[in-house]
């Protein structure tokens, strides 16, 4: 049994070494990811403003949306948190996301968690913001955001199989300041 385990470990080590010889090191990967995310620097900061979303019954839910966005892991990913507040100040919506560039696939992505769900979604920087898409059985929602002059506007359009596309979301935020999130107060060494 020991000979089989030792042989398997040696085989895995050789395969890992061969694979590592063809892969860039972490410094190169992080530098490439940082460069690919640089155009999204305009997202960084604290944002607040009105938003609305269509609910399942077709009614509009109005919220005050607040977002905090910042770089993490030496700028190789961008971290986002969104909170939607009701008129009484209660958090009605909370989301967490990570925008990244996958150096192996040569593609951007958004990993997001909200309302008990999570997933990986298509994400693309644009000339003046970004676009992303949520697909689900029977349809999809396409979001397009523009960032200009301290304002972030994101609009979502839903397409359901066999039905016309309709607007289902909008937020109009103003940059209200800087944020040290997620970098602030790291865990100390001791």
mmCIF file of C-alpha atoms in Angstrom:
data_model
loop_
_atom_site.group_PDB
_atom_site.id
_atom_site.type_symbol
_atom_site.label_atom_id
_atom_site.label_comp_id
_atom_site.label_asym_id
_atom_site.label_seq_id
_atom_site.Cartn_x
_atom_site.Cartn_y
_atom_site.Cartn_z
ATOM 1 C CA UNK A 1 0.000 0.000 0.000
ATOM 2 C CA UNK A 2 2.858 2.364 0.857
ATOM 3 C CA UNK A 3 4.474 1.701 -2.543
ATOM 4 C CA UNK A 4 1.213 2.577 -4.331
ATOM 5 C CA UNK A 5 0.774 5.742 -2.254
ATOM 6 C CA UNK A 6 4.413 6.764 -2.829
ATOM 7 C CA UNK A 7 4.096 6.039 -6.559
ATOM 8 C CA UNK A 8 0.876 8.055 -6.785
ATOM 9 C CA UNK A 9 2.456 10.984 -4.937
ATOM 10 C CA UNK A 10 5.491 10.885 -7.259
ATOM 11 C CA UNK A 11 3.214 10.823 -10.318
ATOM 12 C CA UNK A 12 1.179 13.774 -9.003
ATOM 13 C CA UNK A 13 4.364 15.708 -8.218
ATOM 14 C CA UNK A 14 5.698 15.141 -11.748
ATOM 15 C CA UNK A 15 2.373 16.157 -13.292
ATOM 16 C CA UNK A 16 2.269 19.253 -11.078
ATOM 17 C CA UNK A 17 5.839 20.167 -12.001
ATOM 18 C CA UNK A 18 5.141 19.728 -15.726
ATOM 19 C CA UNK A 19 2.004 21.826 -15.456
ATOM 20 C CA UNK A 20 3.757 24.506 -13.397
ATOM 21 C CA UNK A 21 6.498 24.817 -16.026
ATOM 22 C CA UNK A 22 3.860 25.927 -18.568
ATOM 23 C CA UNK A 23 1.979 28.299 -16.274
ATOM 24 C CA UNK A 24 2.898 31.850 -15.414
ATOM 25 C CA UNK A 25 3.823 32.533 -11.798
ATOM 26 C CA UNK A 26 1.601 34.405 -9.356
ATOM 27 C CA UNK A 27 3.406 37.712 -9.907
ATOM 28 C CA UNK A 28 2.644 37.636 -13.629
ATOM 29 C CA UNK A 29 -0.970 36.543 -13.087
ATOM 30 C CA UNK A 30 -1.637 39.267 -10.502
ATOM 31 C CA UNK A 31 -0.009 41.923 -12.715
ATOM 32 C CA UNK A 32 -2.194 40.886 -15.668
ATOM 33 C CA UNK A 33 -5.349 40.829 -13.535
ATOM 34 C CA UNK A 34 -4.524 44.239 -12.027
ATOM 35 C CA UNK A 35 -4.006 45.657 -15.535
ATOM 36 C CA UNK A 36 -7.297 44.192 -16.816
ATOM 37 C CA UNK A 37 -9.238 45.641 -13.858
ATOM 38 C CA UNK A 38 -7.602 49.100 -14.059
ATOM 39 C CA UNK A 39 -10.331 50.503 -16.376
ATOM 40 C CA UNK A 40 -12.879 49.776 -13.626
ATOM 41 C CA UNK A 41 -11.193 52.095 -11.089
ATOM 42 C CA UNK A 42 -14.066 54.563 -11.592
ATOM 43 C CA UNK A 43 -16.277 52.085 -9.689
ATOM 44 C CA UNK A 44 -14.277 52.468 -6.460
ATOM 45 C CA UNK A 45 -15.838 54.377 -3.600
ATOM 46 C CA UNK A 46 -19.097 54.749 -1.716
ATOM 47 C CA UNK A 47 -22.254 55.363 -3.773
ATOM 48 C CA UNK A 48 -25.876 56.142 -2.870
ATOM 49 C CA UNK A 49 -29.110 56.966 -4.657
ATOM 50 C CA UNK A 50 -32.598 55.903 -5.710
ATOM 51 C CA UNK A 51 -33.292 52.515 -7.265
ATOM 52 C CA UNK A 52 -36.275 50.433 -8.236
ATOM 53 C CA UNK A 53 -36.873 46.805 -9.141
ATOM 54 C CA UNK A 54 -39.911 45.075 -10.619
ATOM 55 C CA UNK A 55 -41.318 42.464 -8.285
ATOM 56 C CA UNK A 56 -42.917 39.163 -9.329
ATOM 57 C CA UNK A 57 -46.407 40.715 -9.252
ATOM 58 C CA UNK A 58 -45.296 43.493 -11.653
ATOM 59 C CA UNK A 59 -45.220 46.269 -9.045
ATOM 60 C CA UNK A 60 -42.178 48.509 -8.576
ATOM 61 C CA UNK A 61 -40.246 48.322 -5.319
ATOM 62 C CA UNK A 62 -38.473 51.637 -4.612
ATOM 63 C CA UNK A 63 -35.260 51.588 -2.611
ATOM 64 C CA UNK A 64 -32.339 53.747 -1.613
ATOM 65 C CA UNK A 65 -29.374 51.797 -2.933
ATOM 66 C CA UNK A 66 -25.939 52.097 -1.305
ATOM 67 C CA UNK A 67 -22.821 50.480 -2.765
ATOM 68 C CA UNK A 68 -19.269 50.247 -1.529
ATOM 69 C CA UNK A 69 -16.672 49.075 -4.005
ATOM 70 C CA UNK A 70 -12.937 48.656 -3.747
ATOM 71 C CA UNK A 71 -9.872 46.721 -4.896
ATOM 72 C CA UNK A 72 -8.580 43.670 -3.057
ATOM 73 C CA UNK A 73 -5.717 41.164 -3.355
ATOM 74 C CA UNK A 74 -3.282 43.785 -4.636
ATOM 75 C CA UNK A 75 -5.872 45.119 -7.090
ATOM 76 C CA UNK A 76 -6.348 41.745 -8.830
ATOM 77 C CA UNK A 77 -10.068 41.604 -7.903
ATOM 78 C CA UNK A 78 -12.746 44.187 -7.192
ATOM 79 C CA UNK A 79 -15.093 43.638 -4.242
ATOM 80 C CA UNK A 80 -18.636 45.043 -4.132
ATOM 81 C CA UNK A 81 -21.388 45.210 -1.550
ATOM 82 C CA UNK A 82 -24.838 46.579 -2.314
ATOM 83 C CA UNK A 83 -27.606 47.335 0.152
ATOM 84 C CA UNK A 84 -31.117 48.397 -0.755
ATOM 85 C CA UNK A 85 -32.951 50.267 1.995
ATOM 86 C CA UNK A 86 -36.742 50.608 2.360
ATOM 87 C CA UNK A 87 -38.245 54.007 3.156
ATOM 88 C CA UNK A 88 -38.133 53.069 6.875
ATOM 89 C CA UNK A 89 -34.369 52.368 6.675
ATOM 90 C CA UNK A 90 -34.648 48.573 6.827
ATOM 91 C CA UNK A 91 -32.252 46.602 4.592
ATOM 92 C CA UNK A 92 -34.472 44.971 1.975
ATOM 93 C CA UNK A 93 -31.716 43.773 -0.346
ATOM 94 C CA UNK A 94 -28.083 42.850 0.313
ATOM 95 C CA UNK A 95 -25.597 41.559 -2.251
ATOM 96 C CA UNK A 96 -21.896 40.742 -2.305
ATOM 97 C CA UNK A 97 -19.842 40.380 -5.455
ATOM 98 C CA UNK A 98 -16.340 39.919 -6.782
ATOM 99 C CA UNK A 99 -15.361 41.142 -10.245
ATOM 100 C CA UNK A 100 -12.339 39.311 -11.608
ATOM 101 C CA UNK A 101 -10.315 38.582 -14.709
ATOM 102 C CA UNK A 102 -9.560 34.914 -15.351
ATOM 103 C CA UNK A 103 -6.089 34.800 -16.908
ATOM 104 C CA UNK A 104 -6.547 31.233 -18.175
ATOM 105 C CA UNK A 105 -9.917 31.739 -19.850
ATOM 106 C CA UNK A 106 -8.985 35.310 -20.922
ATOM 107 C CA UNK A 107 -12.390 36.462 -19.700
ATOM 108 C CA UNK A 108 -13.942 38.665 -17.035
ATOM 109 C CA UNK A 109 -16.476 37.370 -14.554
ATOM 110 C CA UNK A 110 -18.674 38.378 -11.646
ATOM 111 C CA UNK A 111 -19.207 36.005 -8.742
ATOM 112 C CA UNK A 112 -22.192 37.258 -6.790
ATOM 113 C CA UNK A 113 -24.271 36.262 -3.773
ATOM 114 C CA UNK A 114 -27.692 37.750 -2.951
ATOM 115 C CA UNK A 115 -31.013 36.690 -1.482
ATOM 116 C CA UNK A 116 -29.905 33.148 -0.730
ATOM 117 C CA UNK A 117 -28.527 32.563 -4.224
ATOM 118 C CA UNK A 118 -25.108 32.749 -5.793
ATOM 119 C CA UNK A 119 -23.474 32.286 -9.132
ATOM 120 C CA UNK A 120 -20.887 33.198 -11.729
ATOM 121 C CA UNK A 121 -22.001 35.626 -14.399
ATOM 122 C CA UNK A 122 -20.748 37.113 -17.632
ATOM 123 C CA UNK A 123 -19.165 40.534 -17.025
ATOM 124 C CA UNK A 124 -17.489 42.960 -19.444
ATOM 125 C CA UNK A 125 -15.970 46.411 -18.965
ATOM 126 C CA UNK A 126 -17.301 48.941 -21.474
ATOM 127 C CA UNK A 127 -15.950 52.290 -22.634
ATOM 128 C CA UNK A 128 -17.851 54.100 -19.853
ATOM 129 C CA UNK A 129 -18.798 51.409 -17.326
ATOM 130 C CA UNK A 130 -19.652 47.727 -17.478
ATOM 131 C CA UNK A 131 -22.248 45.173 -18.566
ATOM 132 C CA UNK A 132 -23.218 41.869 -16.990
ATOM 133 C CA UNK A 133 -25.816 39.155 -17.477
ATOM 134 C CA UNK A 134 -27.799 36.775 -15.284
ATOM 135 C CA UNK A 135 -29.200 33.761 -17.125
ATOM 136 C CA UNK A 136 -31.880 31.526 -15.657
ATOM 137 C CA UNK A 137 -34.215 28.841 -16.977
ATOM 138 C CA UNK A 138 -36.590 30.616 -19.343
ATOM 139 C CA UNK A 139 -34.745 33.917 -19.644
ATOM 140 C CA UNK A 140 -32.040 36.354 -18.657
ATOM 141 C CA UNK A 141 -31.455 39.834 -17.277
ATOM 142 C CA UNK A 142 -28.918 42.111 -18.978
ATOM 143 C CA UNK A 143 -27.498 44.963 -16.905
ATOM 144 C CA UNK A 144 -25.627 47.926 -18.377
ATOM 145 C CA UNK A 145 -23.943 50.554 -16.202
ATOM 146 C CA UNK A 146 -22.444 53.906 -17.103
ATOM 147 C CA UNK A 147 -20.106 55.795 -14.792
ATOM 148 C CA UNK A 148 -19.561 59.465 -15.549
ATOM 149 C CA UNK A 149 -18.891 62.620 -13.522
ATOM 150 C CA UNK A 150 -19.396 60.951 -10.132
ATOM 151 C CA UNK A 151 -22.634 59.251 -11.188
ATOM 152 C CA UNK A 152 -23.277 55.536 -11.648
ATOM 153 C CA UNK A 153 -26.419 54.528 -13.539
ATOM 154 C CA UNK A 154 -27.266 50.853 -13.981
ATOM 155 C CA UNK A 155 -30.298 49.588 -15.893
ATOM 156 C CA UNK A 156 -31.521 45.993 -16.147
ATOM 157 C CA UNK A 157 -33.663 44.551 -18.924
ATOM 158 C CA UNK A 158 -35.340 41.156 -18.593
ATOM 159 C CA UNK A 159 -36.005 38.816 -21.504
ATOM 160 C CA UNK A 160 -38.352 35.875 -20.914
ATOM 161 C CA UNK A 161 -38.666 33.175 -23.569
ATOM 162 C CA UNK A 162 -41.305 34.155 -26.118
ATOM 163 C CA UNK A 163 -42.046 37.577 -24.579
ATOM 164 C CA UNK A 164 -40.868 41.121 -25.321
ATOM 165 C CA UNK A 165 -37.892 42.471 -23.353
ATOM 166 C CA UNK A 166 -38.805 44.912 -20.565
ATOM 167 C CA UNK A 167 -36.935 47.113 -18.096
ATOM 168 C CA UNK A 168 -36.880 45.480 -14.676
ATOM 169 C CA UNK A 169 -34.310 47.472 -12.690
ATOM 170 C CA UNK A 170 -32.704 50.896 -12.444
ATOM 171 C CA UNK A 171 -30.399 52.627 -10.009
ATOM 172 C CA UNK A 172 -29.011 56.153 -10.205
ATOM 173 C CA UNK A 173 -26.217 56.597 -7.695
ATOM 174 C CA UNK A 174 -23.913 59.455 -6.805
ATOM 175 C CA UNK A 175 -20.432 58.954 -5.479
ATOM 176 C CA UNK A 176 -20.585 60.101 -1.850
ATOM 177 C CA UNK A 177 -16.950 59.494 -0.944
ATOM 178 C CA UNK A 178 -14.044 57.139 -0.624
ATOM 179 C CA UNK A 179 -14.136 53.884 1.273
ATOM 180 C CA UNK A 180 -11.322 51.832 2.763
ATOM 181 C CA UNK A 181 -13.443 48.722 2.239
ATOM 182 C CA UNK A 182 -12.414 45.962 1.847
ATOM 183 C CA UNK A 183 -8.838 46.915 2.753
ATOM 184 C CA UNK A 184 -9.533 48.667 6.064
ATOM 185 C CA UNK A 185 -8.489 47.122 9.373
ATOM 186 C CA UNK A 186 -6.840 43.877 8.252
ATOM 187 C CA UNK A 187 -6.238 41.080 10.740
ATOM 188 C CA UNK A 188 -3.085 41.936 12.712
ATOM 189 C CA UNK A 189 -0.079 39.629 12.828
ATOM 190 C CA UNK A 190 -0.444 39.205 16.613
#
